[in-house]
């Protein structure tokens, strides 16, 4: 990490009364920087004064070693397979709570009491309606549009209907945050369902007061004016779990994007619209689609998964087992464990089992006993099971990431709130310039 003449040394003063510092020796001079210790003992070196003191910056392509903020929302220990929202274990939340309650927890920091939950729910339901003018916007999109492009555009447009909440004046936007949060949680679901209906050329379906958040999403997607779709409780529960498990995941690509946009002072609507764009990529929110594409390809090849696992060990990136491995989790992804159990319950009640499920289970079984995967700590990640569950519910593949966005909305809102209420300056990383050195302009007739 450190070039010629630069040496880093961590001094541990934990046993003494002095606070911990880290010392850098740069060009022969020693510089001390404070060590910040997180709630769970995670350590970071506070280098905010580094460039001013030394003229040096740090280089960390991909930010894998860079803490871009302090946050009190989510804790992950990838080595131990731990994920907690606001201090609560994900396993306990998945078992005892539901998406809307967890959304409240993530945004406000505490579990709601009964009255708070009822009022939060009512606000979400009460804000489900979409302004009639927005219906016209859908007519402007070709049916072939990707739903993530529509979702991002429509979330940003939504701010135009609430100009007093999307002012880019911090104080004013914060004053309306409670209502803006419920508008977004409610309308991201409506916009997703409307996009689905528009692409099919079917009329939009309005939500119903008596339905849960997830049942309403399915109703708005799959009901027809002449025939109601009624979600089975197992389906409602499985979708609830998927949204709950995606509600936040610390400083990933899309959440960092939301914080980056927010750091410039942009309003909540604009910031979450940017988050949707960041989530769209196949290395981030799009991986759940890749799992299904892989399982379908294995099925179409007449393989039961055994041949594919062998090929995945070749080291060829294009043959990787999609839905396996994780940049942070070097142990079982706790979300995958929960979804695996949920998928078993869901599939046991299905009359005609999905052939890709058998392949998925076989892949996991083969990989779990194969040295290659054991040595490299490659376990199924959340995308492995979420894609299979969504497919079994009837969600089309290109909507998988849209559902991920619905789940992630509380996390984006909470992260926007941390930036908006904090003192962090605009996010503006530096770079190491490696382009041409200074040179003179060459007139066009002299260019070879
Ligand atoms: N299948 C086969 N081999 C794999 C896989 C896989 N899915 N993942 C990693 N490996 C192997 C690599 O070939 C490498 O082997 P080597 O040591 O012999 O060279 C070793 O494991 C380490 O691989 P890295 O790419 O360095 O691991 P990293 O932690 O950087 O990558 C990643 C994590 C990108 C998720 C990777 O495991 C992968 O590509 N998985 C498949 C895609 C996927 O499921 N993505 C979703 C992630 S979850 C999310 O974003 C919500």
Short mmCIF file of C-alpha atoms and ligand atoms in Angstrom, two decimals:
data_model
loop_
_atom_site.label_atom_id
_atom_site.label_comp_id
_atom_site.label_asym_id
_atom_site.label_seq_id
_atom_site.Cartn_x
_atom_site.Cartn_y
_atom_site.Cartn_z
CA UNK A 1 0.00 0.00 0.00
CA UNK A 2 2.80 2.42 0.82
CA UNK A 3 5.35 3.44 -1.77
CA UNK A 4 9.07 4.28 -1.44
CA UNK A 5 9.94 6.08 1.79
CA UNK A 6 6.56 5.44 3.35
CA UNK A 7 5.97 3.00 6.16
CA UNK A 8 2.89 2.32 8.24
CA UNK A 9 2.97 1.11 11.78
CA UNK A 10 0.02 0.51 14.05
CA UNK A 11 0.73 1.25 17.71
CA UNK A 12 -1.65 -0.38 20.10
CA UNK A 13 -2.05 1.69 23.22
CA UNK A 14 -5.10 -0.21 24.38
CA UNK A 15 -3.48 -1.28 27.65
CA UNK A 16 -2.41 2.26 28.50
CA UNK A 17 -4.60 5.18 29.40
CA UNK A 18 -3.85 6.90 26.07
CA UNK A 19 -6.31 6.47 23.26
CA UNK A 20 -5.15 4.28 20.40
CA UNK A 21 -3.31 5.88 17.51
CA UNK A 22 -1.70 4.70 14.29
CA UNK A 23 1.61 6.17 13.17
CA UNK A 24 2.72 6.63 9.59
CA UNK A 25 6.34 7.32 8.80
CA UNK A 26 6.30 9.28 5.57
CA UNK A 27 9.53 10.60 4.08
CA UNK A 28 11.18 10.21 7.49
CA UNK A 29 8.57 12.07 9.52
CA UNK A 30 6.21 10.28 11.92
CA UNK A 31 2.56 11.26 11.86
CA UNK A 32 0.05 10.02 14.45
CA UNK A 33 -3.58 9.51 13.56
CA UNK A 34 -6.43 8.52 15.85
CA UNK A 35 -7.88 5.02 15.67
CA UNK A 36 -11.66 4.93 15.74
CA UNK A 37 -13.17 1.78 17.26
CA UNK A 38 -16.72 0.84 16.28
CA UNK A 39 -19.35 -0.63 18.60
CA UNK A 40 -18.30 -4.19 17.72
CA UNK A 41 -14.57 -3.51 18.04
CA UNK A 42 -13.94 -2.76 14.36
CA UNK A 43 -10.94 -0.50 13.94
CA UNK A 44 -10.26 2.26 11.45
CA UNK A 45 -7.53 4.86 11.13
CA UNK A 46 -8.88 8.38 10.92
CA UNK A 47 -6.81 9.87 8.09
CA UNK A 48 -8.85 12.99 7.49
CA UNK A 49 -5.80 15.18 8.17
CA UNK A 50 -3.42 13.04 6.09
CA UNK A 51 -3.24 15.11 2.89
CA UNK A 52 -3.04 18.41 4.73
CA UNK A 53 -0.24 17.06 6.95
CA UNK A 54 1.78 15.14 4.38
CA UNK A 55 0.65 15.92 0.83
CA UNK A 56 -0.13 12.20 0.38
CA UNK A 57 -3.50 10.63 -0.32
CA UNK A 58 -4.40 6.94 0.02
CA UNK A 59 -5.15 4.72 -3.00
CA UNK A 60 -7.93 2.16 -2.51
CA UNK A 61 -9.52 1.18 -5.82
CA UNK A 62 -13.02 -0.17 -5.05
CA UNK A 63 -12.87 1.23 -1.48
CA UNK A 64 -12.48 -2.25 0.04
CA UNK A 65 -10.36 -0.77 2.86
CA UNK A 66 -12.07 2.57 3.14
CA UNK A 67 -14.70 3.54 5.69
CA UNK A 68 -16.63 6.26 3.88
CA UNK A 69 -18.73 7.17 6.91
CA UNK A 70 -19.75 6.24 10.42
CA UNK A 71 -23.22 4.71 10.56
CA UNK A 72 -25.50 3.28 13.21
CA UNK A 73 -27.88 1.40 10.92
CA UNK A 74 -26.43 -1.99 9.97
CA UNK A 75 -23.59 -4.16 11.25
CA UNK A 76 -22.03 -6.97 9.20
CA UNK A 77 -19.29 -9.39 10.23
CA UNK A 78 -18.66 -11.31 7.01
CA UNK A 79 -16.19 -13.75 8.60
CA UNK A 80 -18.74 -14.84 11.19
CA UNK A 81 -21.81 -14.56 8.95
CA UNK A 82 -23.44 -11.88 11.13
CA UNK A 83 -25.94 -9.30 9.92
CA UNK A 84 -27.78 -6.95 12.30
CA UNK A 85 -30.14 -4.06 11.73
CA UNK A 86 -29.91 -1.49 14.54
CA UNK A 87 -28.39 -4.17 16.80
CA UNK A 88 -31.03 -6.84 16.18
CA UNK A 89 -29.91 -10.14 14.64
CA UNK A 90 -31.34 -10.69 11.16
CA UNK A 91 -32.43 -14.21 12.18
CA UNK A 92 -34.58 -12.85 15.00
CA UNK A 93 -36.09 -10.11 12.86
CA UNK A 94 -36.86 -12.61 10.09
CA UNK A 95 -38.62 -14.89 12.55
CA UNK A 96 -40.51 -12.36 14.66
CA UNK A 97 -41.00 -9.26 12.58
CA UNK A 98 -42.20 -8.19 9.14
CA UNK A 99 -40.99 -5.82 6.44
CA UNK A 100 -42.95 -2.72 7.46
CA UNK A 101 -41.95 -3.00 11.12
CA UNK A 102 -38.31 -3.50 10.07
CA UNK A 103 -38.58 -0.50 7.72
CA UNK A 104 -39.62 1.60 10.72
CA UNK A 105 -36.76 0.18 12.79
CA UNK A 106 -34.22 0.95 10.10
CA UNK A 107 -35.43 4.51 9.52
CA UNK A 108 -36.08 5.53 13.14
CA UNK A 109 -33.56 3.36 15.00
CA UNK A 110 -36.04 1.71 17.38
CA UNK A 111 -38.81 -0.85 17.04
CA UNK A 112 -42.19 0.91 16.92
CA UNK A 113 -44.77 0.59 19.69
CA UNK A 114 -48.26 -0.48 18.63
CA UNK A 115 -49.52 3.06 17.94
CA UNK A 116 -46.42 4.03 16.00
CA UNK A 117 -46.69 0.91 13.84
CA UNK A 118 -50.39 1.47 13.14
CA UNK A 119 -49.81 5.07 12.16
CA UNK A 120 -46.78 4.14 9.97
CA UNK A 121 -48.83 1.45 8.23
CA UNK A 122 -51.76 3.83 7.72
CA UNK A 123 -49.50 6.46 6.22
CA UNK A 124 -48.07 3.88 3.81
CA UNK A 125 -51.54 2.74 2.79
CA UNK A 126 -52.87 6.31 2.63
CA UNK A 127 -50.07 7.29 0.29
CA UNK A 128 -50.58 4.47 -2.18
CA UNK A 129 -52.45 6.56 -4.76
CA UNK A 130 -50.51 7.81 -7.75
CA UNK A 131 -51.25 11.27 -9.19
CA UNK A 132 -53.27 10.93 -12.41
CA UNK A 133 -50.64 12.89 -14.35
CA UNK A 134 -48.09 10.23 -13.50
CA UNK A 135 -50.22 7.67 -15.32
CA UNK A 136 -49.51 9.63 -18.50
CA UNK A 137 -45.77 9.33 -17.94
CA UNK A 138 -46.06 5.56 -18.32
CA UNK A 139 -47.50 6.05 -21.81
CA UNK A 140 -44.23 7.71 -22.80
CA UNK A 141 -42.14 4.60 -22.18
CA UNK A 142 -41.87 1.91 -24.86
CA UNK A 143 -43.12 -1.48 -23.59
CA UNK A 144 -39.60 -2.83 -24.16
CA UNK A 145 -38.14 -0.45 -21.51
CA UNK A 146 -36.26 -2.08 -18.67
CA UNK A 147 -38.31 -1.73 -15.47
CA UNK A 148 -35.28 -0.43 -13.54
CA UNK A 149 -34.95 2.49 -15.99
CA UNK A 150 -38.65 3.28 -15.53
CA UNK A 151 -38.44 2.95 -11.75
CA UNK A 152 -35.52 5.31 -11.44
CA UNK A 153 -37.11 7.89 -13.75
CA UNK A 154 -40.46 7.68 -11.97
CA UNK A 155 -38.97 7.98 -8.47
CA UNK A 156 -37.18 11.14 -9.49
CA UNK A 157 -40.37 12.42 -11.14
CA UNK A 158 -42.26 11.68 -7.93
CA UNK A 159 -40.35 14.52 -6.28
CA UNK A 160 -41.97 16.91 -8.79
CA UNK A 161 -45.36 16.11 -7.26
CA UNK A 162 -44.11 17.02 -3.78
CA UNK A 163 -41.99 20.12 -4.49
CA UNK A 164 -42.12 21.21 -0.84
CA UNK A 165 -40.42 17.91 0.15
CA UNK A 166 -37.86 17.87 -2.65
CA UNK A 167 -36.40 21.35 -2.32
CA UNK A 168 -32.70 20.55 -1.85
CA UNK A 169 -32.99 22.81 1.18
CA UNK A 170 -31.84 20.47 3.94
CA UNK A 171 -33.96 21.86 6.73
CA UNK A 172 -37.11 21.92 4.68
CA UNK A 173 -36.58 18.43 3.24
CA UNK A 174 -35.91 17.07 6.73
CA UNK A 175 -39.04 18.73 8.08
CA UNK A 176 -41.07 16.55 5.70
CA UNK A 177 -38.94 13.41 5.97
CA UNK A 178 -41.49 11.31 7.89
CA UNK A 179 -44.14 11.74 5.24
CA UNK A 180 -41.66 11.57 2.34
CA UNK A 181 -40.41 8.21 3.68
CA UNK A 182 -43.90 6.71 3.75
CA UNK A 183 -44.67 8.15 0.30
CA UNK A 184 -41.57 6.43 -1.11
CA UNK A 185 -42.16 3.08 0.63
CA UNK A 186 -45.73 3.09 -0.59
CA UNK A 187 -45.25 4.42 -4.10
CA UNK A 188 -42.16 2.41 -5.03
CA UNK A 189 -44.46 -0.62 -4.78
CA UNK A 190 -47.20 1.06 -6.86
CA UNK A 191 -44.69 2.19 -9.50
CA UNK A 192 -43.23 -1.32 -9.75
CA UNK A 193 -46.69 -2.85 -10.22
CA UNK A 194 -47.71 -0.16 -12.72
CA UNK A 195 -44.58 -0.81 -14.77
CA UNK A 196 -45.44 -4.50 -14.89
CA UNK A 197 -48.99 -3.77 -16.00
CA UNK A 198 -47.88 -1.20 -18.59
CA UNK A 199 -45.46 -3.67 -20.15
CA UNK A 200 -48.27 -6.20 -20.49
CA UNK A 201 -50.67 -3.57 -21.84
CA UNK A 202 -53.05 -4.24 -18.96
CA UNK A 203 -54.98 -1.66 -16.86
CA UNK A 204 -53.48 -0.46 -13.59
CA UNK A 205 -54.87 -2.05 -10.43
CA UNK A 206 -55.46 -0.04 -7.23
CA UNK A 207 -54.35 -1.34 -3.80
CA UNK A 208 -56.87 -2.58 -1.26
CA UNK A 209 -57.11 -1.30 2.32
CA UNK A 210 -57.39 -4.71 3.94
CA UNK A 211 -54.32 -6.28 2.32
CA UNK A 212 -50.80 -6.43 3.74
CA UNK A 213 -47.95 -4.58 2.03
CA UNK A 214 -46.75 -7.67 0.13
CA UNK A 215 -50.20 -9.05 -0.71
CA UNK A 216 -51.07 -5.63 -2.08
CA UNK A 217 -47.98 -5.65 -4.29
CA UNK A 218 -48.99 -9.04 -5.72
CA UNK A 219 -52.60 -7.90 -6.07
CA UNK A 220 -51.51 -4.75 -7.96
CA UNK A 221 -49.34 -6.87 -10.25
CA UNK A 222 -51.49 -9.94 -10.86
CA UNK A 223 -55.17 -9.06 -10.29
CA UNK A 224 -57.39 -8.21 -13.24
CA UNK A 225 -60.40 -5.87 -13.12
CA UNK A 226 -62.60 -8.98 -13.52
CA UNK A 227 -60.60 -11.43 -11.32
CA UNK A 228 -58.81 -10.84 -8.03
CA UNK A 229 -55.46 -12.48 -7.40
CA UNK A 230 -55.29 -13.61 -3.80
CA UNK A 231 -51.82 -14.34 -2.44
CA UNK A 232 -51.51 -17.47 -0.29
CA UNK A 233 -50.16 -16.72 3.18
CA UNK A 234 -46.96 -18.68 2.44
CA UNK A 235 -46.36 -16.58 -0.65
CA UNK A 236 -47.02 -13.36 1.30
CA UNK A 237 -44.62 -14.55 4.01
CA UNK A 238 -41.89 -15.50 1.52
CA UNK A 239 -42.08 -12.13 -0.23
CA UNK A 240 -42.12 -10.37 3.12
CA UNK A 241 -38.92 -12.20 4.04
CA UNK A 242 -37.22 -11.28 0.77
CA UNK A 243 -38.00 -7.58 1.30
CA UNK A 244 -37.00 -7.70 4.98
CA UNK A 245 -33.69 -9.42 4.21
CA UNK A 246 -32.85 -6.82 1.56
CA UNK A 247 -33.84 -3.79 3.68
CA UNK A 248 -30.27 -2.67 4.30
CA UNK A 249 -26.76 -3.99 3.80
CA UNK A 250 -24.34 -1.29 4.92
CA UNK A 251 -22.19 0.64 2.44
CA UNK A 252 -22.81 -1.39 -0.73
CA UNK A 253 -22.71 0.17 -4.21
CA UNK A 254 -26.27 1.55 -4.28
CA UNK A 255 -26.34 2.77 -0.67
CA UNK A 256 -22.99 4.50 -1.13
CA UNK A 257 -24.47 6.11 -4.24
CA UNK A 258 -27.46 7.37 -2.27
CA UNK A 259 -25.10 8.83 0.34
CA UNK A 260 -22.86 10.33 -2.32
CA UNK A 261 -25.79 12.08 -4.03
CA UNK A 262 -27.21 13.17 -0.67
CA UNK A 263 -23.84 14.60 0.38
CA UNK A 264 -24.18 17.20 -2.37
CA UNK A 265 -27.43 18.32 -0.76
CA UNK A 266 -29.80 16.54 -3.16
CA UNK A 267 -33.28 15.69 -1.88
CA UNK A 268 -34.43 12.21 -0.88
CA UNK A 269 -36.35 11.50 -4.11
CA UNK A 270 -33.36 12.31 -6.33
CA UNK A 271 -30.99 10.35 -4.08
CA UNK A 272 -33.01 7.11 -4.06
CA UNK A 273 -33.57 7.38 -7.83
CA UNK A 274 -29.77 7.32 -8.17
CA UNK A 275 -29.68 4.31 -5.82
CA UNK A 276 -31.96 2.39 -8.22
CA UNK A 277 -29.55 3.04 -11.11
CA UNK A 278 -26.61 1.78 -9.05
CA UNK A 279 -28.51 -1.33 -7.98
CA UNK A 280 -29.35 -2.22 -11.58
CA UNK A 281 -25.87 -3.55 -12.44
CA UNK A 282 -25.28 -7.32 -12.70
CA UNK A 283 -22.49 -7.23 -10.13
CA UNK A 284 -24.90 -5.78 -7.58
CA UNK A 285 -28.69 -6.15 -7.62
CA UNK A 286 -28.80 -7.93 -10.97
CA UNK A 287 -27.13 -11.13 -9.73
CA UNK A 288 -30.45 -12.79 -8.77
CA UNK A 289 -31.36 -12.85 -12.48
CA UNK A 290 -28.04 -14.46 -13.36
CA UNK A 291 -28.81 -17.34 -10.98
CA UNK A 292 -32.04 -18.20 -12.77
CA UNK A 293 -30.39 -17.86 -16.19
CA UNK A 294 -27.71 -20.31 -15.03
CA UNK A 295 -30.24 -22.79 -13.61
CA UNK A 296 -32.29 -22.64 -16.81
CA UNK A 297 -29.17 -23.20 -18.93
CA UNK A 298 -28.24 -26.25 -16.81
CA UNK A 299 -31.77 -27.59 -17.17
CA UNK A 300 -31.81 -27.04 -20.94
CA UNK A 301 -28.45 -28.86 -21.23
CA UNK A 302 -29.97 -31.91 -19.54
CA UNK A 303 -27.41 -31.61 -16.71
CA UNK A 304 -28.43 -32.14 -13.06
CA UNK A 305 -25.79 -29.61 -11.95
CA UNK A 306 -22.87 -32.03 -11.53
CA UNK A 307 -21.20 -31.12 -14.83
CA UNK A 308 -21.70 -27.42 -14.20
CA UNK A 309 -20.04 -27.61 -10.78
CA UNK A 310 -17.03 -29.35 -12.34
CA UNK A 311 -16.75 -26.59 -14.98
CA UNK A 312 -17.11 -23.87 -12.32
CA UNK A 313 -13.86 -25.07 -10.75
CA UNK A 314 -11.85 -24.20 -13.87
CA UNK A 315 -11.20 -20.65 -12.71
CA UNK A 316 -12.96 -19.27 -15.81
CA UNK A 317 -15.06 -16.32 -14.58
CA UNK A 318 -17.79 -16.95 -17.16
CA UNK A 319 -18.37 -20.43 -15.72
CA UNK A 320 -18.73 -19.35 -12.09
CA UNK A 321 -21.50 -20.77 -10.00
CA UNK A 322 -23.82 -17.77 -9.85
CA UNK A 323 -25.29 -17.12 -6.41
CA UNK A 324 -22.17 -18.55 -4.74
CA UNK A 325 -19.50 -16.54 -2.95
CA UNK A 326 -19.66 -13.03 -1.55
CA UNK A 327 -17.19 -10.16 -1.24
CA UNK A 328 -18.02 -9.66 2.45
CA UNK A 329 -19.39 -13.01 3.66
CA UNK A 330 -16.66 -15.62 3.96
CA UNK A 331 -19.09 -17.80 5.81
CA UNK A 332 -22.69 -18.70 5.03
CA UNK A 333 -24.65 -15.55 4.06
CA UNK A 334 -27.18 -15.45 6.93
CA UNK A 335 -29.86 -14.20 4.54
CA UNK A 336 -29.37 -17.23 2.28
CA UNK A 337 -29.80 -19.58 5.25
CA UNK A 338 -33.14 -17.96 6.11
CA UNK A 339 -34.35 -17.97 2.50
CA UNK A 340 -33.36 -21.60 2.03
CA UNK A 341 -35.71 -22.62 4.85
CA UNK A 342 -38.44 -20.34 3.51
CA UNK A 343 -38.09 -21.81 0.03
CA UNK A 344 -38.44 -25.36 1.40
CA UNK A 345 -41.72 -24.41 3.10
CA UNK A 346 -42.98 -22.61 0.03
CA UNK A 347 -42.08 -25.39 -2.39
CA UNK A 348 -43.52 -28.15 -0.20
CA UNK A 349 -46.94 -26.61 -0.84
CA UNK A 350 -46.51 -26.40 -4.62
CA UNK A 351 -48.39 -28.94 -6.70
CA UNK A 352 -45.95 -28.88 -9.63
CA UNK A 353 -42.37 -28.43 -8.43
CA UNK A 354 -40.15 -26.12 -10.46
CA UNK A 355 -37.46 -28.23 -12.21
CA UNK A 356 -34.82 -25.55 -11.53
CA UNK A 357 -35.33 -26.02 -7.79
CA UNK A 358 -34.09 -29.61 -7.96
CA UNK A 359 -31.02 -28.36 -9.86
CA UNK A 360 -30.43 -25.62 -7.28
CA UNK A 361 -30.55 -28.09 -4.40
CA UNK A 362 -28.23 -30.45 -6.25
CA UNK A 363 -25.75 -27.62 -6.92
CA UNK A 364 -25.71 -26.70 -3.26
CA UNK A 365 -25.29 -30.32 -2.19
CA UNK A 366 -22.42 -30.96 -4.62
CA UNK A 367 -20.68 -27.67 -3.79
CA UNK A 368 -21.04 -28.19 -0.03
CA UNK A 369 -18.99 -31.40 -0.18
CA UNK A 370 -16.44 -30.26 -2.78
CA UNK A 371 -12.96 -29.24 -1.59
CA UNK A 372 -12.76 -26.41 -4.16
CA UNK A 373 -15.78 -24.62 -2.66
CA UNK A 374 -14.96 -25.52 0.96
CA UNK A 375 -11.38 -24.20 0.71
CA UNK A 376 -12.49 -20.93 -0.86
CA UNK A 377 -15.40 -20.49 1.56
CA UNK A 378 -17.90 -20.31 -1.27
CA UNK A 379 -21.43 -20.64 0.07
CA UNK A 380 -24.77 -19.73 -1.49
CA UNK A 381 -25.50 -16.00 -1.15
CA UNK A 382 -28.87 -14.26 -0.81
CA UNK A 383 -29.33 -14.13 -4.59
CA UNK A 384 -29.23 -17.90 -4.91
CA UNK A 385 -32.54 -18.40 -3.13
CA UNK A 386 -34.27 -15.04 -3.65
CA UNK A 387 -34.32 -15.56 -7.43
CA UNK A 388 -35.77 -19.07 -7.09
CA UNK A 389 -38.49 -17.88 -4.70
CA UNK A 390 -39.43 -14.88 -6.84
CA UNK A 391 -39.62 -17.08 -9.93
CA UNK A 392 -41.92 -19.50 -8.12
CA UNK A 393 -44.20 -16.62 -7.12
CA UNK A 394 -44.49 -15.67 -10.80
CA UNK A 395 -42.32 -12.54 -10.74
CA UNK A 396 -40.70 -12.12 -14.18
CA UNK A 397 -36.91 -12.12 -14.14
CA UNK A 398 -36.47 -8.49 -15.17
CA UNK A 399 -38.49 -7.48 -12.10
CA UNK A 400 -36.25 -9.29 -9.61
CA UNK A 401 -34.06 -6.21 -9.15
CA UNK A 402 -37.16 -4.02 -8.95
CA UNK A 403 -38.30 -6.06 -5.96
CA UNK A 404 -34.82 -5.70 -4.50
CA UNK A 405 -35.28 -1.89 -4.82
CA UNK A 406 -38.59 -2.07 -2.95
CA UNK A 407 -36.87 -3.98 -0.16
CA UNK A 408 -33.86 -1.66 -0.06
CA UNK A 409 -35.93 1.56 0.10
CA UNK A 410 -35.91 1.80 3.96
CA UNK A 411 -32.12 1.39 3.99
CA UNK A 412 -31.65 4.11 1.39
CA UNK A 413 -33.98 6.44 3.32
CA UNK A 414 -32.16 5.80 6.61
CA UNK A 415 -28.77 6.40 4.98
CA UNK A 416 -30.03 9.61 3.33
CA UNK A 417 -31.25 10.70 6.77
CA UNK A 418 -27.85 10.03 8.34
CA UNK A 419 -26.17 12.20 5.72
CA UNK A 420 -28.82 14.94 5.90
CA UNK A 421 -28.71 15.14 9.70
CA UNK A 422 -24.94 14.69 9.98
CA UNK A 423 -22.01 17.03 9.50
CA UNK A 424 -20.26 15.13 6.74
CA UNK A 425 -18.88 17.30 3.92
CA UNK A 426 -19.71 16.67 0.26
CA UNK A 427 -18.27 13.30 -0.82
CA UNK A 428 -15.43 14.10 -3.14
CA UNK A 429 -12.74 11.42 -3.41
CA UNK A 430 -9.35 12.25 -4.89
CA UNK A 431 -7.56 10.31 -7.63
CA UNK A 432 -4.08 9.42 -8.76
CA UNK A 433 -3.72 11.05 -12.17
CA UNK A 434 -1.95 8.76 -14.66
CA UNK A 435 -2.74 10.60 -17.93
CA UNK A 436 -0.40 12.65 -20.15
CA UNK A 437 1.92 15.15 -18.57
CA UNK A 438 1.48 18.81 -19.65
CA UNK A 439 1.78 19.27 -23.41
CA UNK A 440 1.16 21.91 -26.05
CA UNK A 441 -1.96 22.05 -28.24
CA UNK A 442 -1.24 20.72 -31.77
CA UNK A 443 -3.07 22.47 -34.68
CA UNK A 444 -5.18 20.00 -36.70
CA UNK A 445 -3.02 20.30 -39.86
CA UNK A 446 0.09 19.22 -37.90
CA UNK A 447 -1.51 16.10 -36.28
CA UNK A 448 -0.23 12.81 -37.70
N1 LIG B 1 -17.85 -20.11 -8.60
C1 LIG B 1 -16.63 -20.69 -8.75
N2 LIG B 1 -15.51 -20.18 -8.23
C2 LIG B 1 -15.61 -19.04 -7.54
C3 LIG B 1 -16.84 -18.37 -7.34
C4 LIG B 1 -17.99 -18.96 -7.90
N3 LIG B 1 -19.19 -18.39 -7.74
N4 LIG B 1 -16.65 -17.26 -6.61
C5 LIG B 1 -15.34 -17.21 -6.36
N5 LIG B 1 -14.70 -18.27 -6.91
C6 LIG B 1 -13.29 -18.61 -6.79
C7 LIG B 1 -12.42 -17.75 -7.67
O1 LIG B 1 -12.24 -18.32 -8.96
C8 LIG B 1 -11.17 -17.66 -6.87
O2 LIG B 1 -10.48 -18.89 -7.03
P1 LIG B 1 -8.84 -18.91 -7.01
O3 LIG B 1 -8.48 -18.56 -5.58
O4 LIG B 1 -8.48 -20.31 -7.40
O5 LIG B 1 -8.40 -17.87 -7.99
C9 LIG B 1 -11.66 -17.62 -5.42
O6 LIG B 1 -12.91 -18.31 -5.44
C10 LIG B 1 -11.86 -16.22 -4.87
O7 LIG B 1 -12.63 -15.49 -5.82
P2 LIG B 1 -12.74 -13.89 -5.84
O8 LIG B 1 -13.39 -13.45 -7.09
O9 LIG B 1 -11.41 -13.31 -5.52
O10 LIG B 1 -13.68 -13.66 -4.60
P3 LIG B 1 -14.42 -12.32 -4.24
O11 LIG B 1 -14.75 -12.40 -2.80
O12 LIG B 1 -13.66 -11.16 -4.71
O13 LIG B 1 -15.74 -12.40 -5.14
C11 LIG B 1 -17.98 -12.62 -5.82
C12 LIG B 1 -17.01 -12.41 -4.64
C13 LIG B 1 -17.78 -11.52 -6.87
C14 LIG B 1 -19.41 -12.50 -5.29
C15 LIG B 1 -17.72 -14.02 -6.43
O14 LIG B 1 -17.84 -15.01 -5.44
C16 LIG B 1 -18.64 -14.31 -7.60
O15 LIG B 1 -18.34 -13.93 -8.74
N6 LIG B 1 -19.81 -14.99 -7.33
C17 LIG B 1 -20.77 -15.29 -8.37
C18 LIG B 1 -21.63 -14.04 -8.64
C19 LIG B 1 -22.66 -13.77 -7.54
O16 LIG B 1 -23.32 -14.65 -7.02
N7 LIG B 1 -22.79 -12.47 -7.19
C20 LIG B 1 -23.75 -12.03 -6.16
C21 LIG B 1 -23.06 -11.56 -4.93
S1 LIG B 1 -24.26 -11.18 -3.65
C22 LIG B 1 -24.81 -9.61 -3.94
O17 LIG B 1 -24.18 -8.84 -4.57
C23 LIG B 1 -26.18 -9.19 -3.40
#
